[in-house]
Coordinates of C-alpha atoms and ligand atoms in Angstrom, one line a residue:
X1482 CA -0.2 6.2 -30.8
X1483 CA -2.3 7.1 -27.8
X1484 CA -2.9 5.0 -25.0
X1485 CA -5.4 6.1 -22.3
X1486 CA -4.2 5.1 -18.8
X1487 CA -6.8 4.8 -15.9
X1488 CA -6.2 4.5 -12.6
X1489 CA -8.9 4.8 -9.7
X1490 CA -8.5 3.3 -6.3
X1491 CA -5.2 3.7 -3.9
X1492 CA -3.4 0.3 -5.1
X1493 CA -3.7 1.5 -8.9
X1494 CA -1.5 4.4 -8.5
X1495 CA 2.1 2.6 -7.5
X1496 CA 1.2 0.3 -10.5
X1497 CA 0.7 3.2 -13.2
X1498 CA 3.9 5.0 -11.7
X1499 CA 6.8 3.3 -13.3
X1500 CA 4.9 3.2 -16.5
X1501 CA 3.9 6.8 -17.0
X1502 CA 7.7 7.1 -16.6
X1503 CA 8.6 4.0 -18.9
X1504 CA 6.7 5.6 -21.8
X1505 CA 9.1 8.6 -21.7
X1506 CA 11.3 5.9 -23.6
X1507 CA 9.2 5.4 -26.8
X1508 CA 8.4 8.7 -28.5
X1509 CA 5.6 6.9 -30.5
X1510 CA 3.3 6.5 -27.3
X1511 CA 1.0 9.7 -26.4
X1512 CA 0.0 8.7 -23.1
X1513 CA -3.1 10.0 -21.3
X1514 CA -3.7 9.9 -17.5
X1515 CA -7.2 9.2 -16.3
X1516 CA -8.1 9.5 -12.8
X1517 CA -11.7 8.0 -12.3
X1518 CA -11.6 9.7 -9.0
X1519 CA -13.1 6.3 -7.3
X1520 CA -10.3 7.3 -4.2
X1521 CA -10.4 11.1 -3.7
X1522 CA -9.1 12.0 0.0
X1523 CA -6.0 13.5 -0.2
X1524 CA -4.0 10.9 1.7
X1525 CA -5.9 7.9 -0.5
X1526 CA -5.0 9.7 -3.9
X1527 CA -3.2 13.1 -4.3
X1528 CA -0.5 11.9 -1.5
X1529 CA 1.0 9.0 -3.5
X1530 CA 0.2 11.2 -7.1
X1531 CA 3.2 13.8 -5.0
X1532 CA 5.3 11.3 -3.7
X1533 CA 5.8 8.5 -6.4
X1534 CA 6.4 11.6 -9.0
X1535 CA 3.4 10.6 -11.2
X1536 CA 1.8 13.2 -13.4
X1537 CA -1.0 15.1 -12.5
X1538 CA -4.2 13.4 -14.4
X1539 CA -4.9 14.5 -17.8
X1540 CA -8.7 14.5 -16.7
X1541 CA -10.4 13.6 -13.3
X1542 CA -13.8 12.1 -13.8
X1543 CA -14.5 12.8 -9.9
X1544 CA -16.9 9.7 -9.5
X1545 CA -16.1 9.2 -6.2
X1546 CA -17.9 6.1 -3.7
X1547 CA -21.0 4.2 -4.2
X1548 CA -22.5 0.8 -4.4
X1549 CA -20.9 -1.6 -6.6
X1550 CA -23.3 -1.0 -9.3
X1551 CA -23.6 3.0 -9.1
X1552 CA -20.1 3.6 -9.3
X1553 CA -19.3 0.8 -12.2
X1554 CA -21.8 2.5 -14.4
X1555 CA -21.2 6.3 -13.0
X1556 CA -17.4 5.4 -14.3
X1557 CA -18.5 3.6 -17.4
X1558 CA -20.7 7.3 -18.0
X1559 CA -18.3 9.3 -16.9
X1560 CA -15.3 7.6 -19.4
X1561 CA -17.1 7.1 -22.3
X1562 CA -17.2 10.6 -23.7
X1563 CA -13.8 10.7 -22.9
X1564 CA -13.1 8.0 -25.2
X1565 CA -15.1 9.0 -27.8
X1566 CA -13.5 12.8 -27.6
X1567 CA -9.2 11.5 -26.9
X1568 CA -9.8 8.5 -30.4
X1569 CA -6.9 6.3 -28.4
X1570 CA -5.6 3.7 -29.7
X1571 CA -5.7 1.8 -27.0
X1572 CA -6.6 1.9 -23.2
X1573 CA -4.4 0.3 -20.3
X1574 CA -6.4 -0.4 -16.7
X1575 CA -4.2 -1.8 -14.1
X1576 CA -5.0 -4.4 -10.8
X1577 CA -8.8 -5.4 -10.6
X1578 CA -10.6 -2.6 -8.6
X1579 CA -13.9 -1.0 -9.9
X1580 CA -12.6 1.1 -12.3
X1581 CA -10.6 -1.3 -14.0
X1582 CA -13.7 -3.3 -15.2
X1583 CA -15.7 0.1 -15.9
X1584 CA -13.2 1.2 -18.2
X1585 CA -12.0 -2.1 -19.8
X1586 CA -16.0 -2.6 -20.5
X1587 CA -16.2 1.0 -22.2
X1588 CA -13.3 1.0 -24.4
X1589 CA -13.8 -2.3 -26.0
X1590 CA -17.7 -1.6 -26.8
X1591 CA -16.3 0.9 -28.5
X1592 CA -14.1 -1.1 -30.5
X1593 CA -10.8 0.2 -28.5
X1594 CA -8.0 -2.5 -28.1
X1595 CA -7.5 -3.1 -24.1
X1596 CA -4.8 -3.2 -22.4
X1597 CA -4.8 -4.7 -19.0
X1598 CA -1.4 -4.8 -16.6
X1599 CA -1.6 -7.4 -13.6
X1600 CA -4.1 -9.9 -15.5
X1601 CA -4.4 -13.5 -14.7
X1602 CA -4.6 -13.6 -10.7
X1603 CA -7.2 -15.8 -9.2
X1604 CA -8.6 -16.3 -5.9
X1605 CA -11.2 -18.8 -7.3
X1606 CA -13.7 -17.0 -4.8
X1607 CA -16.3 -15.7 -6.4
X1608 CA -17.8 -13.5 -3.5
X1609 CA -14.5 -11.2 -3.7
X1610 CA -15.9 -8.5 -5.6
X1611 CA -12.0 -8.0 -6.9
X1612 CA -12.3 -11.5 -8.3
X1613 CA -14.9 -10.7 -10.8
X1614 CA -13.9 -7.8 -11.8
X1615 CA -10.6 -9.8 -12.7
X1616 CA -12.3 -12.2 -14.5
X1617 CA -14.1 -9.8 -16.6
X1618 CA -11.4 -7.6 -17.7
X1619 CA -9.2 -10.7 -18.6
X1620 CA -11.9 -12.2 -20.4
X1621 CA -12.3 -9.0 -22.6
X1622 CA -8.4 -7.7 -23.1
X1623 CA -6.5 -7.6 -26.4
X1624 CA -2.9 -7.9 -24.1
X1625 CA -2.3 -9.8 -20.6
X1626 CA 0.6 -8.8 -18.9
X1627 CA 0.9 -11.3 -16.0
X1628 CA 3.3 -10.6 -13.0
X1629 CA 3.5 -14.3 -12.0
X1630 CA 3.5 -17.5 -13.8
X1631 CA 0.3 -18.7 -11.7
X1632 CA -1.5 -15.9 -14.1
X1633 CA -0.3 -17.1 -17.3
X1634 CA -1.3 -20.8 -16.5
X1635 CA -5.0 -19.1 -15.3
X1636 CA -5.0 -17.2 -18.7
X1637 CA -4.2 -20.1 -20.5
X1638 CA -6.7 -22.3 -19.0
X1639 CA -9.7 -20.2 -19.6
X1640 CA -8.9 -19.9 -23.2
X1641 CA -7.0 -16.9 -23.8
X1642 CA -5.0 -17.3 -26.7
X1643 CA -1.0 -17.7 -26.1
X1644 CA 0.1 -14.7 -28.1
X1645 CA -1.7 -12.5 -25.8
X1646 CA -0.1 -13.3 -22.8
X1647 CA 2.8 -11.6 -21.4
X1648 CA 4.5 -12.5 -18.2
X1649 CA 6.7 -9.0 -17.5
X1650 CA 7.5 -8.7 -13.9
X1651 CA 5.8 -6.5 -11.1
X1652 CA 4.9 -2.9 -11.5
X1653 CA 4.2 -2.6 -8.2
X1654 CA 7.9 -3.7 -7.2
X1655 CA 9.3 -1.6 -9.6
X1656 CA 7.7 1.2 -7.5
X1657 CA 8.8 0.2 -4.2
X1658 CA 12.3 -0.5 -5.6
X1659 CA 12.3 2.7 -7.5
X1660 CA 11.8 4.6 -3.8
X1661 CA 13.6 2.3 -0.9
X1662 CA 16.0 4.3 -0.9
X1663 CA 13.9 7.7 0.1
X1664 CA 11.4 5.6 2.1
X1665 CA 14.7 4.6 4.3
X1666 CA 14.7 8.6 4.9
X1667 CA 11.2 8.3 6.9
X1668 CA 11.5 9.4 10.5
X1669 CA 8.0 7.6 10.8
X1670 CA 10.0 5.3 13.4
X1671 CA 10.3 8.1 15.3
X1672 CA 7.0 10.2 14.9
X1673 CA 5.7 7.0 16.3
X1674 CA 8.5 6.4 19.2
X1675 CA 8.8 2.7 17.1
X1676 CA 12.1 0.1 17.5
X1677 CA 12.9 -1.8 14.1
X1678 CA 11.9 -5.1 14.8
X1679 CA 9.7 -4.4 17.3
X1680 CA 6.2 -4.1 16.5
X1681 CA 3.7 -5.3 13.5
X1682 CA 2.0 -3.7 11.0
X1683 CA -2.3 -4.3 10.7
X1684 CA -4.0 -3.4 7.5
X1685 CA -7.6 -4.6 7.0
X1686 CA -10.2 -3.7 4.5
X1687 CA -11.9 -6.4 3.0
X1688 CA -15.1 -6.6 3.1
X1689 CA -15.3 -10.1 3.8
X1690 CA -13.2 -8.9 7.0
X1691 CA -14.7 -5.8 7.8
X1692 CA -18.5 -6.2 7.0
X1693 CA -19.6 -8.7 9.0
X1694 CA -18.8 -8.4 13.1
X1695 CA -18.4 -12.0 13.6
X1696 CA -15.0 -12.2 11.1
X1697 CA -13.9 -8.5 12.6
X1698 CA -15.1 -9.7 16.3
X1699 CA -12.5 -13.5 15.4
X1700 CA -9.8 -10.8 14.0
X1701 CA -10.0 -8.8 17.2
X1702 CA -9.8 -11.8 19.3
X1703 CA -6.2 -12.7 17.6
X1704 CA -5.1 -9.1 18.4
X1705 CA -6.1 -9.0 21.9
X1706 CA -3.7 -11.5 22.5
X1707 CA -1.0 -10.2 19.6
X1708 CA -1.2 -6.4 21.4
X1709 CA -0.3 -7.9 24.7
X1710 CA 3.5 -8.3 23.9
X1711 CA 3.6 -6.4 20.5
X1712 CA 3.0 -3.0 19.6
X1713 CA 0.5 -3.1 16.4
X1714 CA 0.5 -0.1 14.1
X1715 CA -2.7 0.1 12.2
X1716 CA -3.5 2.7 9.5
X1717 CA -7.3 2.3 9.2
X1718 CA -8.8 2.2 5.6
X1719 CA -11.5 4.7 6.2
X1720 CA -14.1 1.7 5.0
X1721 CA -13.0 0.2 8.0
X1722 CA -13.1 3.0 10.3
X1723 CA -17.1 3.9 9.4
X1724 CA -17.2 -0.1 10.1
X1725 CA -15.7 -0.2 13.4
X1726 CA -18.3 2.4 14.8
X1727 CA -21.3 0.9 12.9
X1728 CA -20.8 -2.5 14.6
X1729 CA -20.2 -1.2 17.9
X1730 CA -16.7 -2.2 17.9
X1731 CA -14.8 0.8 18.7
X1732 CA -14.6 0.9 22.5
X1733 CA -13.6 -2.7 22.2
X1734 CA -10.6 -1.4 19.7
X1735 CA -10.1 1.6 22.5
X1736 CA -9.4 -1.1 25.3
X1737 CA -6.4 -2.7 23.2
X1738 CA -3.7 0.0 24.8
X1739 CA -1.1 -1.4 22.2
X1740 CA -3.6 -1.6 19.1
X1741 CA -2.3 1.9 17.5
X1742 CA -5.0 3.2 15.1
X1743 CA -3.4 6.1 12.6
X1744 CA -4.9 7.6 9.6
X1745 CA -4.2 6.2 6.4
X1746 CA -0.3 6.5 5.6
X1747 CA 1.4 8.1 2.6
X1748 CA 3.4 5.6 0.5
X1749 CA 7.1 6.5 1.9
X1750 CA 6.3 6.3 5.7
X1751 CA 4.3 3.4 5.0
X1752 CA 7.0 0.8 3.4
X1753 CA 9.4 2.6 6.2
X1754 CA 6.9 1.3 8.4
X1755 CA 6.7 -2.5 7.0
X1756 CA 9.9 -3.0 6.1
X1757 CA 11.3 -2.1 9.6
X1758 CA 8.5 -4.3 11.2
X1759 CA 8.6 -7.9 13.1
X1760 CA 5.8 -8.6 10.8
X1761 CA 2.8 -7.1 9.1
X1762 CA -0.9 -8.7 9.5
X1763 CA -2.9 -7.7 6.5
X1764 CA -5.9 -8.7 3.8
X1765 CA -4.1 -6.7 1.2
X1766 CA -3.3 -8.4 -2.4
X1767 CA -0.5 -6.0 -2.7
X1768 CA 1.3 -5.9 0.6
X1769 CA 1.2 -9.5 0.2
X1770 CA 3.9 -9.2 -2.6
X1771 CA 5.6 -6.3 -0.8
X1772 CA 6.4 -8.0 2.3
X1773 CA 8.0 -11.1 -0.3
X1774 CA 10.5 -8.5 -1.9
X1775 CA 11.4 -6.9 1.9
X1776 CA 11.4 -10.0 3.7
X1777 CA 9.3 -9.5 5.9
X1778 CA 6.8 -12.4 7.5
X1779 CA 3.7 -11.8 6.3
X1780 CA 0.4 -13.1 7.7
X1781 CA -2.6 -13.1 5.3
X1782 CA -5.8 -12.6 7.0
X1783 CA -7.8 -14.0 4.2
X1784 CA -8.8 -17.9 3.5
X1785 CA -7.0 -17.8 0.1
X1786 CA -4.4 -15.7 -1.7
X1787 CA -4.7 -14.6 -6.0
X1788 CA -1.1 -13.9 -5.0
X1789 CA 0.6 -17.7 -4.8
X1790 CA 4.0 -17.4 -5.9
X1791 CA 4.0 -14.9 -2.1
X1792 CA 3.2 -17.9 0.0
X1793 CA 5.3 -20.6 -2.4
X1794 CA 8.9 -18.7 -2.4
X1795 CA 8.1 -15.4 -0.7
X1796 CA 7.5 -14.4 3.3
X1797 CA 3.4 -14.9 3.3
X1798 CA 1.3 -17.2 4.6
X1799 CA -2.5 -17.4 4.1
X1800 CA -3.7 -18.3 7.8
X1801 CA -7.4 -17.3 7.6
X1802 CA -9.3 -15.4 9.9
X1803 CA -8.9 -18.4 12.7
X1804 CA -7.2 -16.9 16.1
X1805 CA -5.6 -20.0 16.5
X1806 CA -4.3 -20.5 13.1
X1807 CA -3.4 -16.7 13.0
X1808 CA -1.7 -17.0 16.7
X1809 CA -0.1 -20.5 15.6
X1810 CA 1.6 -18.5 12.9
X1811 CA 2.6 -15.3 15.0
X1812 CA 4.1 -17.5 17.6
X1813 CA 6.3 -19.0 14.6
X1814 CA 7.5 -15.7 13.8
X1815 CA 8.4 -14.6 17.3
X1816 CA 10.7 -17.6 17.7
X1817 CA 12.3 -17.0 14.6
X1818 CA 11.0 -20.0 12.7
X1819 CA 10.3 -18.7 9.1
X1820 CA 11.1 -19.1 6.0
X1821 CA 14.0 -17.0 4.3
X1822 CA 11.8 -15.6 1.5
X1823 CA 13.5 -15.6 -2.1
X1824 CA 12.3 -13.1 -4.9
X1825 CA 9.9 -14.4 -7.5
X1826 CA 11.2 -14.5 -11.2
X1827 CA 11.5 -11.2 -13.1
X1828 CA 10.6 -9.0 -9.6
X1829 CA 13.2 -7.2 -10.3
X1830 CA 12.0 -3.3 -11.1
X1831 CA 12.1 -3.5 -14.4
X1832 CA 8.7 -4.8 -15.5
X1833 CA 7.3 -1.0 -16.4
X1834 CA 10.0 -1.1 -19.0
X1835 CA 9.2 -4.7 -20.4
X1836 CA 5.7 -3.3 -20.5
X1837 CA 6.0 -0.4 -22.8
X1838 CA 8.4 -2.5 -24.9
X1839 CA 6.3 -4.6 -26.1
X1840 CA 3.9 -2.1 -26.2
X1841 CA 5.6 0.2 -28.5
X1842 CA 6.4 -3.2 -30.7
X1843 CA 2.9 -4.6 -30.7
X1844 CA 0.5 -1.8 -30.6
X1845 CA 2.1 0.6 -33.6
Ligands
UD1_81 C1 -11.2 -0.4 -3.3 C2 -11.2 -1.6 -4.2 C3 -10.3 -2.7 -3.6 C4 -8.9 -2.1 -3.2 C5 -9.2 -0.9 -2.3 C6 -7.9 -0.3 -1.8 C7 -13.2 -2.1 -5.6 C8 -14.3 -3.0 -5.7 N1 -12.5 -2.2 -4.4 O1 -11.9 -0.8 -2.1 O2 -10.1 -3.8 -4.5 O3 -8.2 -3.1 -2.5 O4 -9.9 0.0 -3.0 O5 -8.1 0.7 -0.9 O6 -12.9 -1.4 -6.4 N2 -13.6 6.1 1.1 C9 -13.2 7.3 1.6 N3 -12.3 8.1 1.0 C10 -11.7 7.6 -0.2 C11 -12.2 6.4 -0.8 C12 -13.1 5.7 -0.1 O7 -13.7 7.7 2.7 O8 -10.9 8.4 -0.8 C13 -14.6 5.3 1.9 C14 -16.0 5.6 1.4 O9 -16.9 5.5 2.5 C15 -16.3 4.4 0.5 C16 -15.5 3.3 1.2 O10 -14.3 4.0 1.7 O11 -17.6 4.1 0.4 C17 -15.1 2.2 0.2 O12 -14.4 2.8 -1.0 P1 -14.5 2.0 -2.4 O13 -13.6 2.7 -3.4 O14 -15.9 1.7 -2.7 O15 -13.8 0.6 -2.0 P2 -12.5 0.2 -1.1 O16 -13.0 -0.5 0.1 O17 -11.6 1.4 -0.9

C-alpha cells in the first residue's frame, strides 16, 4: 500500500516527522515523501528536514512563493503528474497551509482516498487564509485525524460522517517530546548571553498582523513598553521582515534596544529558546500548543484561537492585538499569576503511532 506524504511550509515538517518514522512499524505501507517546495530557504526547510531526522523527499516539486492563487494551482500542476505516475493508494497532507489544500484537491479528483492529519480545527474566521484551506480539505477527506476534541465536535457538526473521525493525539508533540531532550543540549542561551526566565520569545507572521501597519504599528506599541524591562527574542519570519521595511517600520523596530531581531531559528535552538523563556508572544497555531505541553505562558496575539483546548487547560491566552489587553496579560505573568497548565488528553507522543495503526488497519 502506498501512501503519498506531502508536506510544504515550515509547520508541516515537525508534523510528518514522527510519522515517516511510525510507518517503519507496518511493512504493508510504501511511503512516499513529497516536498512541494512552498518553504525553500535552508533554515525554513532543509534545517528542520536535518535535525528532526526526517528523510530526504522522495521528489521536490520546487514551487516555491506566490499569490494565493498562483501557488495553489502551480502545486496542484506540479503534483498531479506525480500522482498519476506513483498510483498511491492514498495521499496524507498534514496542518492547513497551501499545499495541504493543493494536494488534497488533486488526489481526490483523481479518485485517490485522502488522508488528512490535524483536521477539524476552526477559527470560524473566514479572512484566515489557513481557515479555508481547513475547511476545504476536511470537507473533501476519506480519514480525519483530530488532535483535540474541539475538532471532532467541528467534524461532526458539518456533517462528516462518525466513522471517519479519529481523535489520535498531537503529532506535533510527539516531535517536540521525541527531541527535549537534545534541544536541552542548545547553548542558544548562551550564543545569545540569555538567563532562563528572563526574557520572552516574539513570533509574528500573520498576515492579519503583519500586512496592515495599523495592527503591526498596535503590536509595536505593546512591545515598546514589554522591551523596557524584558529582553524580547524575535526570530523574524522573512514575510515579516520584507513587511517591516515596506511599511516603514524598521527604524522604529531599531529604536527598541531590547527588541532582539535574529534570523529564523532551527527547530532545537528554537524550543531551547521557549521553553527556557518567561513567556513567548506569538500568532502561531502551533507554538500555541507548544507552549501548553512546556508550560510556558503563552500570549496569542490573534482575536481567536482554532487551538481551544490551549487556552481551556493549557498556558495560552488569546489577548488580541490590544496593548492594553496584551500589557494586562503580561503584567499577570510577571507577578506570577497564571495558570498551572495541564496536558490535553492523548498529548502524549504517541499520536504518529495511533496514526499509522489505524492506517495500516483501515486503508489495506
Ligand atoms: C505559510 C502558511 C501559514 C504558516 C506559515 C509558516 C499558507 C497560506 N500559509 O505562510 O499557514 O503558518 O507558512 O511559516 O500556506 N519566504 C521566504 N523563504 C521561504 C518561504 C517564504 O523568503 O522559504 C517569503 C516569501 O517572500 C513569501 C513569504 O515569505 O512570499 C510568504 O511565504 P508563504 O509560503 O506564501 O506564506 P507564509 O507566510 O510563510
Amino acid at each position: 500500500m502506498k501512501i503519498l506524504n506531502v508536506v510544504g511550509a515550515r509547520p508541516n515538517f515537525m508534523k510528518v516527522a514522527p510519522l515517516m518514522a511510525a510507518y517503519e512499524t507496518c511493512p504493508t505501507i510504501q511511503p512516499v515523501l513529497v516536498h512541494t517546495g512552498q518553504h525553500y530557504d535552508e533554515r525554513m526547510s532543509d534545517l528542520f528536514f536535518r535535525q528532526l531526522g526526517i528523510p530526504q523527499p522522495d521528489l521536490n516539486l520546487g514551487v516555491g512563493s506566490a499569490s494565493h492563487a498562483v501557488q495553489t494551482a502551480d502545486i496542484m500542476k506540479a503534483f498531479e503528474p506525480v500522482v498519476l505516475d506513483q498510483h498511491p493508494d492514498a495521499v496524507l497532507v498534514v496542518g492547513d497551509v497551501n499545499s495541504t489544500i493543493a494536494c488534497g484537491l488533486v488526489a481526490v479528483k483523481l479518485g485517490v482516498r485522502l488522508v488528512h492529519v490535524e483536521a477539524g480545527l476552526r477559527s470560524f474566521d473566514r479572512a484566515m487564509p489557513e481557515e479555508i484551506n481547513r475547511l476545504l480539505t476536511d470537507a473533501i477527506s476519506d480519514l480525519l485525524f483530530c488532535t483535540e476534541q474541539s475538532g471532532v465536535d467541528n467534524l461532526l457538526r458539518e456533517g462528516i460522517p462518525d466513522e471517519r473521525i479519529f481523535l489520535v493525539g498531537n503529532v506535533m508533540i510527539d516531535t517536540l517530546l521525541r527531541n527535549k531532550a537534545k534541544a536541552d543540549a542548545s547553548n542558544i542561551l548562551d550564543e545569545l548571553n540569555l538567563t532562563t526566565g528572563e526574557y520572552a520569545v516574539l513570533t509574528l507572521h500573520r498576515p492579519s498582523n503583519v500586512d496592515d501597519p495599523s495592527v503591526l504599528g498596535r503590536l509595536l506599541n505593546a512591545l515598546e513598553v514589554i522591551q523596557k524591562d524584558l529582553p524580547i527574542i524575535f526570530p523574524i519570519h522573512p514575510r515579516t521582515r520584507k513587511n517591516l521595511s515596506r511599511l516603514g517600520l524598521d527604524q522604529r523596530v531599531k529604536a527598541m534596544s531590547n527588541l532582539r531581531l535574529i534570523d529564523p531559528m532551527g527547530y532545537l535552538d528554537f524550543l531551547k529558546l521557549t521553553s527556557s523563556a518567561k513567556l513567548v508572544l506569538t500568532d502561531s497555531g502551533g507554538i500555541q500548543e507548544e507552549t501548553t505541553i512546556l508550560r510556558v505562558p503563552c500570549l496569542t496575539l490573534r482575536e481567536n484561537t482554532e487551538r481551544p483546548i490551549t487556552a481551556e487547560v493549557g498556558s495560552n491566552r488569546v489577548v488580541g492585538t490590544d496593548p492594553a489587553k496584551i500589557l494586562g496579560a503580561y503584567r499577570e505573568v510577571v507577578s506570577g499569576r497564571w495558570r498551572r497548565p495541564q496536558v490535553p488528553p492523548l498529548w502524549d507522543g504517541a499520536a504518529g503511532q495511533r496514526i499509522v495503526k489505524i492506517l495500516c488497519e483501515t486503508l489495506a
